[in-house]
Tab-separated table of C-alpha atoms in Angstrom:
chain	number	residue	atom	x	y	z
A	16	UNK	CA	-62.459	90.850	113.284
A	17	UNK	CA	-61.397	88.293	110.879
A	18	UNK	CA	-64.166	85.861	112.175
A	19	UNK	CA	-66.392	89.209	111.871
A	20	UNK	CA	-65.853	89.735	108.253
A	21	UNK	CA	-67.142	86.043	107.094
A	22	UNK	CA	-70.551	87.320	108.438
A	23	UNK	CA	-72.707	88.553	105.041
A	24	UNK	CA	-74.602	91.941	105.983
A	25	UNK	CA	-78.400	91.066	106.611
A	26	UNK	CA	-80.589	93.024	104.095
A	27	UNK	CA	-83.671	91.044	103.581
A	28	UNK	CA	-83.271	88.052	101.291
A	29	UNK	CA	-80.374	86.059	103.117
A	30	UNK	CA	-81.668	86.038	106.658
A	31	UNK	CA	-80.945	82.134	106.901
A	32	UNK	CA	-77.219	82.347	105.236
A	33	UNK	CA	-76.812	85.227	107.870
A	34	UNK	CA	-77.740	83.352	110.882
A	35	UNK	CA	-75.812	80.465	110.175
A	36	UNK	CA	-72.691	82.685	109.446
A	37	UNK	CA	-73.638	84.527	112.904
A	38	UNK	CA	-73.380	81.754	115.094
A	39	UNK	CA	-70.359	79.554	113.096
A	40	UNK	CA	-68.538	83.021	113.873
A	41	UNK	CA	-69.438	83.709	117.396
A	42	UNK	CA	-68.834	79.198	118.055
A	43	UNK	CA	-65.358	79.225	116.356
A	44	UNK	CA	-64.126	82.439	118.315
A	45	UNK	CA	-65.852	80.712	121.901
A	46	UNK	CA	-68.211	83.512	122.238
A	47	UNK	CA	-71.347	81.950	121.802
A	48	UNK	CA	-71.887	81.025	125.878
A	49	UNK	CA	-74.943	83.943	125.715
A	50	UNK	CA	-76.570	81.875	122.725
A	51	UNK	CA	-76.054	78.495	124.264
A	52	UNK	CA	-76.106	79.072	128.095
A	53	UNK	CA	-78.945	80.828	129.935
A	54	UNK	CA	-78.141	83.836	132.252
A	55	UNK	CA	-76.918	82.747	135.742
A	56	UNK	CA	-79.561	82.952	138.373
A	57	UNK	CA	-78.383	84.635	141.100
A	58	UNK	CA	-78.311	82.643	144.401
A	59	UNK	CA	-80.436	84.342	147.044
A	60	UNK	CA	-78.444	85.423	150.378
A	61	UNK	CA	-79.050	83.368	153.490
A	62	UNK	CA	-81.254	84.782	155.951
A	63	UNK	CA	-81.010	83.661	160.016
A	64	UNK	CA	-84.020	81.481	160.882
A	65	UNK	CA	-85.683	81.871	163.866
A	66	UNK	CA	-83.882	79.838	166.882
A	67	UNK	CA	-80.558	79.165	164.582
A	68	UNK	CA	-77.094	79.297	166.554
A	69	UNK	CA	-74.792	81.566	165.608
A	70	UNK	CA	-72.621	78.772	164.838
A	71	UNK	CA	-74.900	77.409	161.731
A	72	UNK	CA	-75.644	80.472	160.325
A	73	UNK	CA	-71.741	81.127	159.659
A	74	UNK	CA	-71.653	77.994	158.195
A	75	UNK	CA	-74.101	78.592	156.312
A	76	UNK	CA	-72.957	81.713	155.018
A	77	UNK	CA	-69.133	80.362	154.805
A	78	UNK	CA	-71.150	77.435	152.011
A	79	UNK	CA	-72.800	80.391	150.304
A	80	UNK	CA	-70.297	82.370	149.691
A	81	UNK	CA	-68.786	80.124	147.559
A	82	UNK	CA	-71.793	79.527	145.999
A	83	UNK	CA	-71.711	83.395	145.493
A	84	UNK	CA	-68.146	83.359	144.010
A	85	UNK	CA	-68.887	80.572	141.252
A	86	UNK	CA	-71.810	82.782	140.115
A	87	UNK	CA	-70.074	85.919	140.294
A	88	UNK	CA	-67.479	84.028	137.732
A	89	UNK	CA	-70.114	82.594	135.594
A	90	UNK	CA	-72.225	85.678	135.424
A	91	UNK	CA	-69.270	87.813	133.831
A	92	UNK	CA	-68.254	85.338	131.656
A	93	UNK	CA	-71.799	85.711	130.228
A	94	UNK	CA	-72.249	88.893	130.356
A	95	UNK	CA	-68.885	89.510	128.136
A	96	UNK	CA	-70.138	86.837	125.711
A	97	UNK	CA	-74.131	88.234	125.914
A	98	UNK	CA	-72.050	91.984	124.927
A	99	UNK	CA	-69.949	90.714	121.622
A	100	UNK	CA	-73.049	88.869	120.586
A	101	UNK	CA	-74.991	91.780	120.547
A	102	UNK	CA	-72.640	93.947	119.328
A	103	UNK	CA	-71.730	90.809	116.075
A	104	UNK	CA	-75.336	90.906	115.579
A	105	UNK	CA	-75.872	94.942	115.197
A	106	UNK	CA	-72.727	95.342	113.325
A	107	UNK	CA	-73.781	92.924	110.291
A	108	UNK	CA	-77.254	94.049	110.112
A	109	UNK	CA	-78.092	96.608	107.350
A	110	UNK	CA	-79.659	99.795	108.787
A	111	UNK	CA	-82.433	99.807	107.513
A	112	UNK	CA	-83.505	96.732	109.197
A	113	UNK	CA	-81.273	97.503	112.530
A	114	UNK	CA	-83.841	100.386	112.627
A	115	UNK	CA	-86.501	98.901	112.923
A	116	UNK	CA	-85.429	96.128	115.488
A	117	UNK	CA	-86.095	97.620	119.524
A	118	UNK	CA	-83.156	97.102	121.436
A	119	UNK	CA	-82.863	93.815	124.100
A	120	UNK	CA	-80.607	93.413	126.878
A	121	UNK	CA	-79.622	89.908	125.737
A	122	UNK	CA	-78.452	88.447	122.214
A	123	UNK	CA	-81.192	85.938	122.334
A	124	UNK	CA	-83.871	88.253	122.663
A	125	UNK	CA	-82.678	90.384	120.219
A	126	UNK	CA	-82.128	87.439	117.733
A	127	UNK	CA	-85.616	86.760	118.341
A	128	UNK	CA	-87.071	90.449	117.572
A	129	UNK	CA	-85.009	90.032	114.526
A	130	UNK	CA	-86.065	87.016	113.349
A	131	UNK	CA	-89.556	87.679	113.540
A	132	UNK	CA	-89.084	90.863	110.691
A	133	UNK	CA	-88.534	87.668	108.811
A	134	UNK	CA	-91.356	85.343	109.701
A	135	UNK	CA	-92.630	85.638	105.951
A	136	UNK	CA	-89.533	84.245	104.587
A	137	UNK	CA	-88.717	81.395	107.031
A	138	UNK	CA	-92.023	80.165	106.047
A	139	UNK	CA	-91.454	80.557	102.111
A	140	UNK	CA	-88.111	79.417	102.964
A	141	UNK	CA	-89.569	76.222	104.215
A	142	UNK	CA	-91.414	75.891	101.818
A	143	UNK	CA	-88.901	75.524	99.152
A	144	UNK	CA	-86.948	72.823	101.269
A	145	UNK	CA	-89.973	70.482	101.641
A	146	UNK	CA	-90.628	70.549	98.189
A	147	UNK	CA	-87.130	70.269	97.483
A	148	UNK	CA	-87.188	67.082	99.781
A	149	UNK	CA	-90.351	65.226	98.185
A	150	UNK	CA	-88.935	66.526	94.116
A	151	UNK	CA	-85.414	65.069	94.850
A	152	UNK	CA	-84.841	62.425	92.572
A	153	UNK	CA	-81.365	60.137	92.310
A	154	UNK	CA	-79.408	60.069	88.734
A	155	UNK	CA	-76.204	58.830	89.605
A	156	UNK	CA	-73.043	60.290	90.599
A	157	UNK	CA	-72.879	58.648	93.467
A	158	UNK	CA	-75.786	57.576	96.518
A	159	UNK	CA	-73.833	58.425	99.488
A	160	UNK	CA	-73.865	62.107	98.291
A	161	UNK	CA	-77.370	61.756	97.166
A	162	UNK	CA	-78.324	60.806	101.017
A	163	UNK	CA	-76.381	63.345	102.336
A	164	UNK	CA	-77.569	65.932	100.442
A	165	UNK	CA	-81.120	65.361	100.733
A	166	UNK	CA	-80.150	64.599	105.206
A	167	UNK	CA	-77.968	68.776	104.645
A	168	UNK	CA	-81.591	69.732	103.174
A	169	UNK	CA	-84.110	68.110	106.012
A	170	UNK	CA	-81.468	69.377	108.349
A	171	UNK	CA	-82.337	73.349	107.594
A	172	UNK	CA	-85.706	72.814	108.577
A	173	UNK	CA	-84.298	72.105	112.464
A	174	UNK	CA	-84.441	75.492	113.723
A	175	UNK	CA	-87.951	75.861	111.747
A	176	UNK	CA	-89.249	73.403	114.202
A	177	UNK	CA	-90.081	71.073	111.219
A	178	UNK	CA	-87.102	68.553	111.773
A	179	UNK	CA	-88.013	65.299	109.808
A	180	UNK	CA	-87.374	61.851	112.083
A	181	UNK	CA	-84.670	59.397	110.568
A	182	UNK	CA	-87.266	57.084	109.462
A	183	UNK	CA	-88.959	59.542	107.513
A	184	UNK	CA	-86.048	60.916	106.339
A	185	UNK	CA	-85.026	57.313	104.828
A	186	UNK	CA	-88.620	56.586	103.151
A	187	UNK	CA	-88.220	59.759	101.069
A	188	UNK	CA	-84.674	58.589	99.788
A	189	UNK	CA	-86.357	55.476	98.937
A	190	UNK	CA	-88.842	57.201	97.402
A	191	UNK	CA	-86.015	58.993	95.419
A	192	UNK	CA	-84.526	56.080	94.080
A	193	UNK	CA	-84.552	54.757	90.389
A	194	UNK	CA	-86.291	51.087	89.304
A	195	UNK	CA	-83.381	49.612	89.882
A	196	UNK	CA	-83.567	49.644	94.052
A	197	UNK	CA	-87.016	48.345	94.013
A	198	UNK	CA	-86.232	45.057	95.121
A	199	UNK	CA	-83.739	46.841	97.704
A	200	UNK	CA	-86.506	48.920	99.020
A	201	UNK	CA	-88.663	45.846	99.597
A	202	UNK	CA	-86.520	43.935	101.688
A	203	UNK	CA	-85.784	46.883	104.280
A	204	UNK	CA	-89.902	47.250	104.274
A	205	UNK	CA	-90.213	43.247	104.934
A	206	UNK	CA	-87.959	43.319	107.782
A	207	UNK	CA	-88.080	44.769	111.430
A	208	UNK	CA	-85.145	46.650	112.056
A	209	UNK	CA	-85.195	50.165	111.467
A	210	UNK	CA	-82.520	51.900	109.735
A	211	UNK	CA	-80.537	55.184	111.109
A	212	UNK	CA	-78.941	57.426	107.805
A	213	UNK	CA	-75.579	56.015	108.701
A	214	UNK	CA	-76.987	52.539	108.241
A	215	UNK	CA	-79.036	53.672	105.587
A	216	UNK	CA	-75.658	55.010	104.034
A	217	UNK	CA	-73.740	51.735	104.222
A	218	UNK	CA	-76.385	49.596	103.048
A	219	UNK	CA	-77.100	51.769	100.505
A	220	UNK	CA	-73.411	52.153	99.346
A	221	UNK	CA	-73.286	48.029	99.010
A	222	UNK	CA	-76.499	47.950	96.275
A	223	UNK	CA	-74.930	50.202	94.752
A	224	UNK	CA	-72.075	48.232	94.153
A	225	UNK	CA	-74.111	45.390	93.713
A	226	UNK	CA	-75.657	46.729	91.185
A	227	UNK	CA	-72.454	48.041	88.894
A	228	UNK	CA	-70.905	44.765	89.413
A	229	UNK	CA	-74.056	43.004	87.683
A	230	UNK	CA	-73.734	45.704	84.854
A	231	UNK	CA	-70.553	45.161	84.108
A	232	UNK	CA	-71.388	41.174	84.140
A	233	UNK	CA	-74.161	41.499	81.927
A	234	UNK	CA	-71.907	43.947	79.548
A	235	UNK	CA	-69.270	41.458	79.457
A	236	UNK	CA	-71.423	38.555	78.272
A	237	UNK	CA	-72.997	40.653	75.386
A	238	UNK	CA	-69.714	41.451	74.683
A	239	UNK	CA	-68.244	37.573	74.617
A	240	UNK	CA	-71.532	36.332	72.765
A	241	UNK	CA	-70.910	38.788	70.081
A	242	UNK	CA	-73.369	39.981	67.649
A	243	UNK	CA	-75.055	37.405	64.942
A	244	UNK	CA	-73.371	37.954	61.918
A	245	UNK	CA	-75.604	39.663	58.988
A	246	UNK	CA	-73.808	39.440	56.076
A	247	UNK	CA	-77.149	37.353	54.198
A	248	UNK	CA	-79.180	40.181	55.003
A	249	UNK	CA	-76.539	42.903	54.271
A	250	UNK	CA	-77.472	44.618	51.197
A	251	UNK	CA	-73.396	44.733	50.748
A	252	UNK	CA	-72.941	41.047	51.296
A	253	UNK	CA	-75.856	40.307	48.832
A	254	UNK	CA	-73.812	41.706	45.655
A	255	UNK	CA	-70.574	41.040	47.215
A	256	UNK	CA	-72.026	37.231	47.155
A	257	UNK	CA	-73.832	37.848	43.523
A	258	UNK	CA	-70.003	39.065	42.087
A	259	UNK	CA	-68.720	35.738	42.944
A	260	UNK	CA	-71.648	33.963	40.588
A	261	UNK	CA	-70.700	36.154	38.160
A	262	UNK	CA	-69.104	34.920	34.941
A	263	UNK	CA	-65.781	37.638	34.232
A	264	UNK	CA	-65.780	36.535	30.139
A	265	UNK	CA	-69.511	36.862	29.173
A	266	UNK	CA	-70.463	38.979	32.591
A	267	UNK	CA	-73.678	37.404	32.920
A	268	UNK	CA	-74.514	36.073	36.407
A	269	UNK	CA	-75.027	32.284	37.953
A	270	UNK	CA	-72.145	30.521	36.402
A	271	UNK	CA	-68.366	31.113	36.193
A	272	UNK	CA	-66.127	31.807	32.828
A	273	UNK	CA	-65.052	28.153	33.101
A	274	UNK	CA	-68.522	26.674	32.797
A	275	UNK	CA	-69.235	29.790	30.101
A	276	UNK	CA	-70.367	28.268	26.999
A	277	UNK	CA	-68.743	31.406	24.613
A	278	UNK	CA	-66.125	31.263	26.443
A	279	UNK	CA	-65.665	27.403	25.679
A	280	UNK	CA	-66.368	28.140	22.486
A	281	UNK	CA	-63.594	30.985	21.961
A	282	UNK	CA	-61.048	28.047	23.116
A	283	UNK	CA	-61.842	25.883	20.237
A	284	UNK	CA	-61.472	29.054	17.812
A	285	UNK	CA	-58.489	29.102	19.677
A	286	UNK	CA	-57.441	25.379	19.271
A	287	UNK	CA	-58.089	24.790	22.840
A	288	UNK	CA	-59.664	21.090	23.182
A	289	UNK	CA	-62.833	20.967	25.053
A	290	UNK	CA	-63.009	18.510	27.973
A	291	UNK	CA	-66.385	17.114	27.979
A	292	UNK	CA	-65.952	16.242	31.658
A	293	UNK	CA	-66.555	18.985	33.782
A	294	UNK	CA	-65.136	17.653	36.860
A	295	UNK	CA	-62.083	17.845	34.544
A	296	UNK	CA	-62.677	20.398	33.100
A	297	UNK	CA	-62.911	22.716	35.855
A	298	UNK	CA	-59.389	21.528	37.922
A	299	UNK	CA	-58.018	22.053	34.009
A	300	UNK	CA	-58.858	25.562	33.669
């Protein structure tokens, strides 16, 4: 019962989350023989043939009765397993729809009938996931669960009967890819080897390392060249290199107050002498 309750009640919408509940619950709890197995055929008695001795026909009915033994052990094991399935599958179906489904003597047949109140949706259902497949595109966060998510997606379409091959499969994760695997995708389309999705995986899981690693390489040049230094363009720079220029006793700009002519001049007011020298001049003042 605690398997039981896992099971979502089919009402319409969530026919494929219901199956796949169904059967995980009936698999874990080893009652899924009826689903997997078909019904024992029953072995037919032996019948005397014309001019047999009595001695060969008891042997030959000693050999099928333990023939008849295995299937009488086989066939009940089935039929208990063939019973819960039916009665899992009735008790999680809405009744509105159990209504409307005839009753079977085995769980496959009955799966069946239901299924087909829901041949409209499989098909819209299907729909979605090949779209889904060809739309998929890879942003990061990690390839390996890009690939497996897009191999969980093709895998749905199994019990469709539209199950993609491998090598399809791995052409639409190519497809999927960004710029940067270009040159990866070319070299698995130059060579012969074909690629399973747990080689595609690996291989795929190596560019992508590949590929950080020459990030981070090219980052950490940029980073050691530094950036070209802009202090003549700078509009900042520019005055900060005008202030220097600029005289601090007359505040007029392309000379400094020791080559300032009224400031010179305020010296001899002062009784300053004036060095006519200006090499001298300037280590003086």
């Amino acid at each position: 019962m605690a398997f039981i309750s896992h099971v979502p009640p089919l009402e319409g919408g969530n026919y494929r989350v219901w199956r796949e509940k169904y059967e995980l619950v009936l698999a874990l709890s080893e009652n899924d023989l009826a689903l997997t197995f078909p019904c024992p055929t029953e072995p037919v008695d032996p019948v005397r043939e014309e001019n047999e001795s009595d001695a060969d026909f008891t042997a030959r009915q000693r050999d099928h009765a333990e023939v008849r033994m295995k299937y009488d052990l086989e066939r009940k094991k089935w039929d208990i397993s063939n019973r819960k399935c039916l009665m899992v599958a009735r008790s999680t179906i809405s009744d509105a729809i159990r209504g409307s489904i005839p009753d079977c003597d085995t769980a496959t047949e009955y799966l069946k009938k239901v299924e087909s109140q829901f041949t409209g949706s499989s098909k819209a259902y299907a729909n979605t996931l090949i779209k889904k497949l060809f739309n998929e595109k890879y942003t990061g966060g990690g390839i390996r669960e890009h690939i497996l998510k897009m191999s969980n997606t093709a895998s749905k379409l199994k019990p469709m009967n539209l199950g993609l091959k491998d090598e399809f499969l791995i052409h639409l994760v190519f497809a999927s890819l960004p710029k940067e695997y270009e040159t990866f995708v070319v070299n698995y389309n130059m060579q012969p080897d074909k690629w399973d999705i747990e080689k595609l995986i690996s291989m795929c899981v190596q560019e992508e390392k590949r590929l950080k690693s020459l990030q981070g390489d090219s980052a950490n040049l940029m980073k050691a060249q530094g950036k070209a230094p802009q202090t003549e363009h700078h509009p900042k720079n520019n005055n900060t290199q005008v202030e220097k220029h600029k005289c601090k006793w007359c505040k007029k700009h392309g000379h400094y107050q020791r080559d300032c002519l009224d400031f010179l001049k305020n010296l001899l007011k002062r009784g300053i002498p004036y060095e006519e020298d200006p090499t001298k001049r300037r280590k003086k003042n």
